[in-house]
C-alpha positions as YAML, in Angstrom:
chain: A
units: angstrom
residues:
- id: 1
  name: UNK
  ca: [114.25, 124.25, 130.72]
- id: 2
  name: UNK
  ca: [113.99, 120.42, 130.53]
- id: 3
  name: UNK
  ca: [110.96, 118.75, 128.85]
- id: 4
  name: UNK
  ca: [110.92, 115.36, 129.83]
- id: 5
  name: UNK
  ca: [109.39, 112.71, 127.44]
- id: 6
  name: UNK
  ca: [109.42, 109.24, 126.80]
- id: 7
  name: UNK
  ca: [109.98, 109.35, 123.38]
- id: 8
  name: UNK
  ca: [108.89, 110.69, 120.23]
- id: 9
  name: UNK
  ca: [106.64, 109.91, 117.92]
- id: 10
  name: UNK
  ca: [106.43, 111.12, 113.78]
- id: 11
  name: UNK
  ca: [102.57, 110.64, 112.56]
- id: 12
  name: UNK
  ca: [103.80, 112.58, 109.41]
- id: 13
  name: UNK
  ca: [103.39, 110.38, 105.99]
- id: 14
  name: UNK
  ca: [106.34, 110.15, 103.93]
- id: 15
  name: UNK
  ca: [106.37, 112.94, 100.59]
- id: 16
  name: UNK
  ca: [107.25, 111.20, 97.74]
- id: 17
  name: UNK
  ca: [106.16, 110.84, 93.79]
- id: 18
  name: UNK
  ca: [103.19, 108.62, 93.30]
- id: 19
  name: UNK
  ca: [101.57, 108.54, 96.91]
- id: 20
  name: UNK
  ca: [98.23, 109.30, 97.38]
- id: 21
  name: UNK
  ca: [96.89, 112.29, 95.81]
- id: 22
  name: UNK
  ca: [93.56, 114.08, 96.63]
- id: 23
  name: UNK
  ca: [91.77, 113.59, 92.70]
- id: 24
  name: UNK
  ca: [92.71, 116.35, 90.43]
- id: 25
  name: UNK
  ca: [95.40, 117.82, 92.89]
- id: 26
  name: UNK
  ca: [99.00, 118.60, 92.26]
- id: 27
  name: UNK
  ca: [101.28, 115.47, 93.05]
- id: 28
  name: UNK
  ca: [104.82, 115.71, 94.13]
- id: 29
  name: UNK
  ca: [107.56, 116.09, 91.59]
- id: 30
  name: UNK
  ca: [111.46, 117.09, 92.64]
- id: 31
  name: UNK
  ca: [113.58, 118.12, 90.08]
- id: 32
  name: UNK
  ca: [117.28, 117.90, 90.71]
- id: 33
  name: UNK
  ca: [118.68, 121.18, 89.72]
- id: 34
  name: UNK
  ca: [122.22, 120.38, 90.46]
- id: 35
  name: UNK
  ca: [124.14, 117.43, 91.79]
- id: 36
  name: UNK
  ca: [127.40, 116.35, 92.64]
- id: 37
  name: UNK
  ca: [127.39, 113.64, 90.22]
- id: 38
  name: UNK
  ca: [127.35, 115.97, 87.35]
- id: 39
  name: UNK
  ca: [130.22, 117.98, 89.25]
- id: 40
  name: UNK
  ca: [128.15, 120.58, 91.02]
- id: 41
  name: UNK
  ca: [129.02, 122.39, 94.04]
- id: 42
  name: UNK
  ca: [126.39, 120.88, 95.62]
- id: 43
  name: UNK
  ca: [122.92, 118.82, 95.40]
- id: 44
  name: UNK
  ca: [120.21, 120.83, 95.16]
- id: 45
  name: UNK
  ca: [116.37, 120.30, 94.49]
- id: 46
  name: UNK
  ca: [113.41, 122.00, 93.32]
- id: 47
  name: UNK
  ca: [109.48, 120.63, 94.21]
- id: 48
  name: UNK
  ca: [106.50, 121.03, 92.92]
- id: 49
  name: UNK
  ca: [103.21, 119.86, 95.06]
- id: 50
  name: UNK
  ca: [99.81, 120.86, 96.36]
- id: 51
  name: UNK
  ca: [100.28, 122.48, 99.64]
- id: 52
  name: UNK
  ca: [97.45, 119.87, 101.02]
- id: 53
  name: UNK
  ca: [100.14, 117.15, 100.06]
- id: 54
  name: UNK
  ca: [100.29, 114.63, 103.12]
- id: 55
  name: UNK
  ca: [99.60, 114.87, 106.60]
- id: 56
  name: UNK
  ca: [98.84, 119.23, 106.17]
- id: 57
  name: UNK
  ca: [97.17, 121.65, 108.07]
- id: 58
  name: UNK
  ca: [93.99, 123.31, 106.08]
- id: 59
  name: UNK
  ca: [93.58, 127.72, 106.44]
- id: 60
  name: UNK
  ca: [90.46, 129.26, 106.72]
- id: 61
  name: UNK
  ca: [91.80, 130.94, 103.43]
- id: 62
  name: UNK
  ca: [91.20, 127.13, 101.88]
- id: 63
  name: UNK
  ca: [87.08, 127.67, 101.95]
- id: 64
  name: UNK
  ca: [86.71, 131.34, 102.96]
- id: 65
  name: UNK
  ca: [86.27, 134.17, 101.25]
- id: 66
  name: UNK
  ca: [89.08, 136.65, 102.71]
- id: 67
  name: UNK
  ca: [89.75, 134.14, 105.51]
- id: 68
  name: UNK
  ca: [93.34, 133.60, 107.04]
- id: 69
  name: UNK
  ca: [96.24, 132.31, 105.05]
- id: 70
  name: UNK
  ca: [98.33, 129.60, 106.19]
- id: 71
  name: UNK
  ca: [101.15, 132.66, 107.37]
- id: 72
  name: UNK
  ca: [98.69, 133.73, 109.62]
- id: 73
  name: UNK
  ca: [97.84, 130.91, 111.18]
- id: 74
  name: UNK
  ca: [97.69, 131.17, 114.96]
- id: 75
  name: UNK
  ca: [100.42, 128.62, 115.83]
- id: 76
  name: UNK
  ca: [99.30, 127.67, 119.03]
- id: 77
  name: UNK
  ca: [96.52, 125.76, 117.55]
- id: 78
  name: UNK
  ca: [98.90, 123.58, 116.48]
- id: 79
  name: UNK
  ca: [100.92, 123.34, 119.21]
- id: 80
  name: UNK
  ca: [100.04, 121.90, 122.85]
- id: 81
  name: UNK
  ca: [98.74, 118.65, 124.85]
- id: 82
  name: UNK
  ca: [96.29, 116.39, 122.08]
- id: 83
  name: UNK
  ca: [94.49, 113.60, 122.95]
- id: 84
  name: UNK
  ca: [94.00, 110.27, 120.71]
- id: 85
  name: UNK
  ca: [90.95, 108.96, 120.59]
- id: 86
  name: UNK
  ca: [90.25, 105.62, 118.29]
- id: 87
  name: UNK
  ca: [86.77, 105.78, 116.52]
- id: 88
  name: UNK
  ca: [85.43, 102.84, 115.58]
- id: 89
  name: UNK
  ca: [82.70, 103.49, 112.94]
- id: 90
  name: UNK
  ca: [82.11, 102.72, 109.41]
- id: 91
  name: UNK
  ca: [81.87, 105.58, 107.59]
- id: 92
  name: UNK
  ca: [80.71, 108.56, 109.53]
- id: 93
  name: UNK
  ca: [82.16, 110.37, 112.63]
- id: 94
  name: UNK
  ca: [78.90, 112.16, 114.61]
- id: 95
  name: UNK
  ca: [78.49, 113.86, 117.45]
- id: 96
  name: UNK
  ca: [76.91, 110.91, 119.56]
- id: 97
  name: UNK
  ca: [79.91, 109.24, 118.66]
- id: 98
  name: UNK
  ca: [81.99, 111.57, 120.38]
- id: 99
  name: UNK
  ca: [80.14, 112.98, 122.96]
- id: 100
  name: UNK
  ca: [81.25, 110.50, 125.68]
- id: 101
  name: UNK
  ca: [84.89, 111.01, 125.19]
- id: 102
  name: UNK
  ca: [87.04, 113.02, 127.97]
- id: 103
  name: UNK
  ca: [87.62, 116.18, 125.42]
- id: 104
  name: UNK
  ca: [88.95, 119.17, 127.18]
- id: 105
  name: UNK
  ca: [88.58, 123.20, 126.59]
- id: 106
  name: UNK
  ca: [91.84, 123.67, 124.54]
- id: 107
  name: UNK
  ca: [92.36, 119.76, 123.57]
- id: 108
  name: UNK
  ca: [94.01, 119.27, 119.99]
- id: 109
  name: UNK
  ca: [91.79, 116.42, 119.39]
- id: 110
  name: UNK
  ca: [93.11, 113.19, 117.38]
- id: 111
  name: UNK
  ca: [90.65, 110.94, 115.66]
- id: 112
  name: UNK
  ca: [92.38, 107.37, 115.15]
- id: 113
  name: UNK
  ca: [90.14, 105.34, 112.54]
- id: 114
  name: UNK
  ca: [90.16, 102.33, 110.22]
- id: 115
  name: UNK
  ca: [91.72, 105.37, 107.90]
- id: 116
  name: UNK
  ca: [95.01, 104.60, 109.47]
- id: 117
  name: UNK
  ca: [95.31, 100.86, 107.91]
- id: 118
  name: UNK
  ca: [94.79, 102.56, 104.06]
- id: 119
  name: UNK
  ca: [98.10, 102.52, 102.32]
- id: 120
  name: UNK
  ca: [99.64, 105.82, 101.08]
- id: 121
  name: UNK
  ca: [100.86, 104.36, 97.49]
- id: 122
  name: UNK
  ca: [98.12, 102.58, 96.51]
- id: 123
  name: UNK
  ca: [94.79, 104.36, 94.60]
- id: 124
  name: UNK
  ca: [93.18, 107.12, 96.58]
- id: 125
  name: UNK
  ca: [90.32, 105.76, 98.66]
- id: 126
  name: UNK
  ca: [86.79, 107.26, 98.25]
- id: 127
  name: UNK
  ca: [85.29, 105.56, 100.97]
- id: 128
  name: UNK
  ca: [87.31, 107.13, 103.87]
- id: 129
  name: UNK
  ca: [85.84, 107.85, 107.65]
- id: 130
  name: UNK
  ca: [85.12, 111.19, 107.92]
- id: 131
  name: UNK
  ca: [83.20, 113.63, 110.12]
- id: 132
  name: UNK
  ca: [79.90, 114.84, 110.07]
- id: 133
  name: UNK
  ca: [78.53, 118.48, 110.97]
- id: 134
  name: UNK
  ca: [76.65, 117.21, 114.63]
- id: 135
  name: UNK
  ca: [80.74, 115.89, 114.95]
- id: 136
  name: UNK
  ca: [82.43, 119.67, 114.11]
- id: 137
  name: UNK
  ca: [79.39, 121.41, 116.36]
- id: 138
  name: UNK
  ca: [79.95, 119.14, 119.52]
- id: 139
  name: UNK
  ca: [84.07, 120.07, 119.03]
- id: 140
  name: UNK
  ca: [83.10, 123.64, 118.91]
- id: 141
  name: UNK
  ca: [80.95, 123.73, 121.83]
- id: 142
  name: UNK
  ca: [83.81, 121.52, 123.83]
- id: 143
  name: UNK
  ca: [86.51, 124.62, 122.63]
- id: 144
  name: UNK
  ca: [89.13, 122.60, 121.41]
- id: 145
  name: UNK
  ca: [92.31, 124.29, 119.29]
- id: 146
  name: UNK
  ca: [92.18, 121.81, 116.51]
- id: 147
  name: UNK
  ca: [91.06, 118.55, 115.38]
- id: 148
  name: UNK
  ca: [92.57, 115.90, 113.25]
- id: 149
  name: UNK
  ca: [91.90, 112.77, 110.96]
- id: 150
  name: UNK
  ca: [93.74, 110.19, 109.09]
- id: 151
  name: UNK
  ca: [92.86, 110.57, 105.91]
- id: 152
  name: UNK
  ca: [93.09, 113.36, 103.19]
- id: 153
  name: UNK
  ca: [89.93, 115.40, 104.29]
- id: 154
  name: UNK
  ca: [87.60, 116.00, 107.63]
- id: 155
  name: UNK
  ca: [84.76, 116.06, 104.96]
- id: 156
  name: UNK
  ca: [83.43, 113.26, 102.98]
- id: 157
  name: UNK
  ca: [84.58, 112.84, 99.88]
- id: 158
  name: UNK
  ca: [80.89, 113.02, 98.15]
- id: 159
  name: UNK
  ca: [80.24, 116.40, 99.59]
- id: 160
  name: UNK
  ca: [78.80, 119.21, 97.91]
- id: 161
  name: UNK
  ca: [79.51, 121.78, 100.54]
- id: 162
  name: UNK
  ca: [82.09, 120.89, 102.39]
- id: 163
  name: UNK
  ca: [80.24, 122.03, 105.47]
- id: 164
  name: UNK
  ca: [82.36, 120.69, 108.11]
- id: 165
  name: UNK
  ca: [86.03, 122.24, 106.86]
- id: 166
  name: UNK
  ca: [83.42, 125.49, 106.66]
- id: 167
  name: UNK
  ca: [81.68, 125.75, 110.07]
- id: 168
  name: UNK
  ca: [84.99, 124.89, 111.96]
- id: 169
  name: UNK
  ca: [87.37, 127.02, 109.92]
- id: 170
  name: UNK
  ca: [84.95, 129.64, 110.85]
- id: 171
  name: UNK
  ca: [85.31, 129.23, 114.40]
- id: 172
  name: UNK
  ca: [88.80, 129.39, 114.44]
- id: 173
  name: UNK
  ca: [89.00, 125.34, 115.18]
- id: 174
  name: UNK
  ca: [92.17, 124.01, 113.30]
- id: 175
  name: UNK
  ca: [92.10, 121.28, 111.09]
- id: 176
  name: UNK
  ca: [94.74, 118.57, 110.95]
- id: 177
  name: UNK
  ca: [94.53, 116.11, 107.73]
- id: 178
  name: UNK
  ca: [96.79, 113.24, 106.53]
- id: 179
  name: UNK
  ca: [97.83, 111.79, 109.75]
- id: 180
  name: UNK
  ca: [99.81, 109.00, 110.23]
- id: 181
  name: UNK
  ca: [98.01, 107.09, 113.55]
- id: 182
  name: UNK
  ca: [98.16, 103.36, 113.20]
- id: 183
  name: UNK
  ca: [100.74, 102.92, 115.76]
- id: 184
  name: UNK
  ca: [99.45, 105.24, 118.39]
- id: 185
  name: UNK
  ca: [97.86, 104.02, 121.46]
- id: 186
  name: UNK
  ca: [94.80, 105.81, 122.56]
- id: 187
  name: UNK
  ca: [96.06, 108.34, 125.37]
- id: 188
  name: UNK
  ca: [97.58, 112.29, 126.07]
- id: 189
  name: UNK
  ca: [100.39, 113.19, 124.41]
- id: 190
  name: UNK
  ca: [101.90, 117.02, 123.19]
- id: 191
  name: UNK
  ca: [101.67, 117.50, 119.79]
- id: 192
  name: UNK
  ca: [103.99, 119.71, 117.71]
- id: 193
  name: UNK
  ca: [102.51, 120.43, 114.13]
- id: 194
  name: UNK
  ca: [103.55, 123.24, 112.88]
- id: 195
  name: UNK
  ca: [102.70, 124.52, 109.03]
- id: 196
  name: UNK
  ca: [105.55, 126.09, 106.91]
- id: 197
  name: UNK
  ca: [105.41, 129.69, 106.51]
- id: 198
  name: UNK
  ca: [103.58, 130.47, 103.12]
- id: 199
  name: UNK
  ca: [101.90, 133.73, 102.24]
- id: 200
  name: UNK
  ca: [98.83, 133.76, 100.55]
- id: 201
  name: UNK
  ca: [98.55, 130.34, 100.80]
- id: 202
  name: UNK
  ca: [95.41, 128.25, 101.87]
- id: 203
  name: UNK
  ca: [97.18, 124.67, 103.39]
- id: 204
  name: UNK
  ca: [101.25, 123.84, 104.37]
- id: 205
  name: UNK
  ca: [102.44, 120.48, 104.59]
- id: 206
  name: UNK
  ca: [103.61, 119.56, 108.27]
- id: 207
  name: UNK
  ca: [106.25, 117.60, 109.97]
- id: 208
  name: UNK
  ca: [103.58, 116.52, 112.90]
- id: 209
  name: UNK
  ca: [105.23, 114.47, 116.12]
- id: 210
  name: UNK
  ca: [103.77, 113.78, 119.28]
- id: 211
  name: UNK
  ca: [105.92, 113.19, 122.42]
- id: 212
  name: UNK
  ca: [104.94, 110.65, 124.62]
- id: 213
  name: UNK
  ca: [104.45, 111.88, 128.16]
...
């Protein structure tokens, strides 16, 4: 079978030492165990990183008690037709913002904001766009598979609670954080965004790629 596409497009940031870190998380080291230089066999490399490093997927596992892991993650909530839709608001996605937008039962649902012009190596940026809890109810009620956002969290970053990674990780609603969206055009694409597979483990980095249809 043939899947015809226009072209495709990676909305995964780049992994590399000193980018933008989520405060007190892990960043990303590689240590060079061998190379060829020093007359090994071969180069190889060791890493050492938060699993929410980058554009990531989040696991119910990440806020819930005994929730699902990362390895058993339903894939095809990260797999399928997604449409991106570009927000313009100054701090706060909400449900009114949303509610006029053509969302389907079993869209992956793309949220393009003023996120997407923040640079990656640069300080970590507190004042992000993120989504409010009227925002992750009106997504539930449309049935979606997943949503995603351009910057390290769906949540504010002055939470408490994190109540919106909660209530949708609870209804089975993927989340999609890290995204790279600044040269997407509003529209329906298929999105392939899968998460590596890591027992036990509450978030994967992913190589995310829409193809234009």
């Amino acid at each position: 079978m043939h899947v015809q596409y226009k072209r495709i497009m990676d909305i995964s940031r780049s992994i590399y030492p000193g980018m933008v870190k989520w405060p007190g998380d892990q960043g990303f080291e590689v240590n060079r165990e061998c190379t060829l230089e020093k007359g090994n066999v071969c180069n190889l490399s060791s890493v050492r990183m938060s699993v929410h490093t980058g554009t990531h997927v989040d696991a119910p596992f990440h806020f819930i008690a005994g929730g699902t892991t990362v390895a058993e993650l339903d894939l095809s909530r990260f797999i399928g037709v997604a449409r991106v839709f570009e927000i313009n608001v100054q701090l706060c996605i909400t449900g009114s913002d949303i509610e006029q937008l053509p969302i389907k039962e079993n869209d992956i649902v793309l949220f393009k904001t003023s996120n997407s012009l923040i640079p990656y190596d640069g300080e970590f940026h507190k004042d992000y766009v993120y989504m409010d809890v009227s925002a992750a109810k009106y997504l539930i009620d449309k049935r979606i598979k997943a949503v995603g956002v351009d910057y390290l969290s769906i949540d504010g970053f002055y939470t408490e609670d994190y109540a919106v990674h909660k209530l949708l990780l609870s209804k089975g609603v993927g989340i999609i954080e890290g995204l790279m969206l600044k040269d997407v055009a509003e529209g329906s694409y298929f999105l392939s965004c899968l998460p590596l597979k890591l027992e036990g483990a509450d978030g994967s980095p992913v190589r995310a790629v829409l193809l234009e249809i």
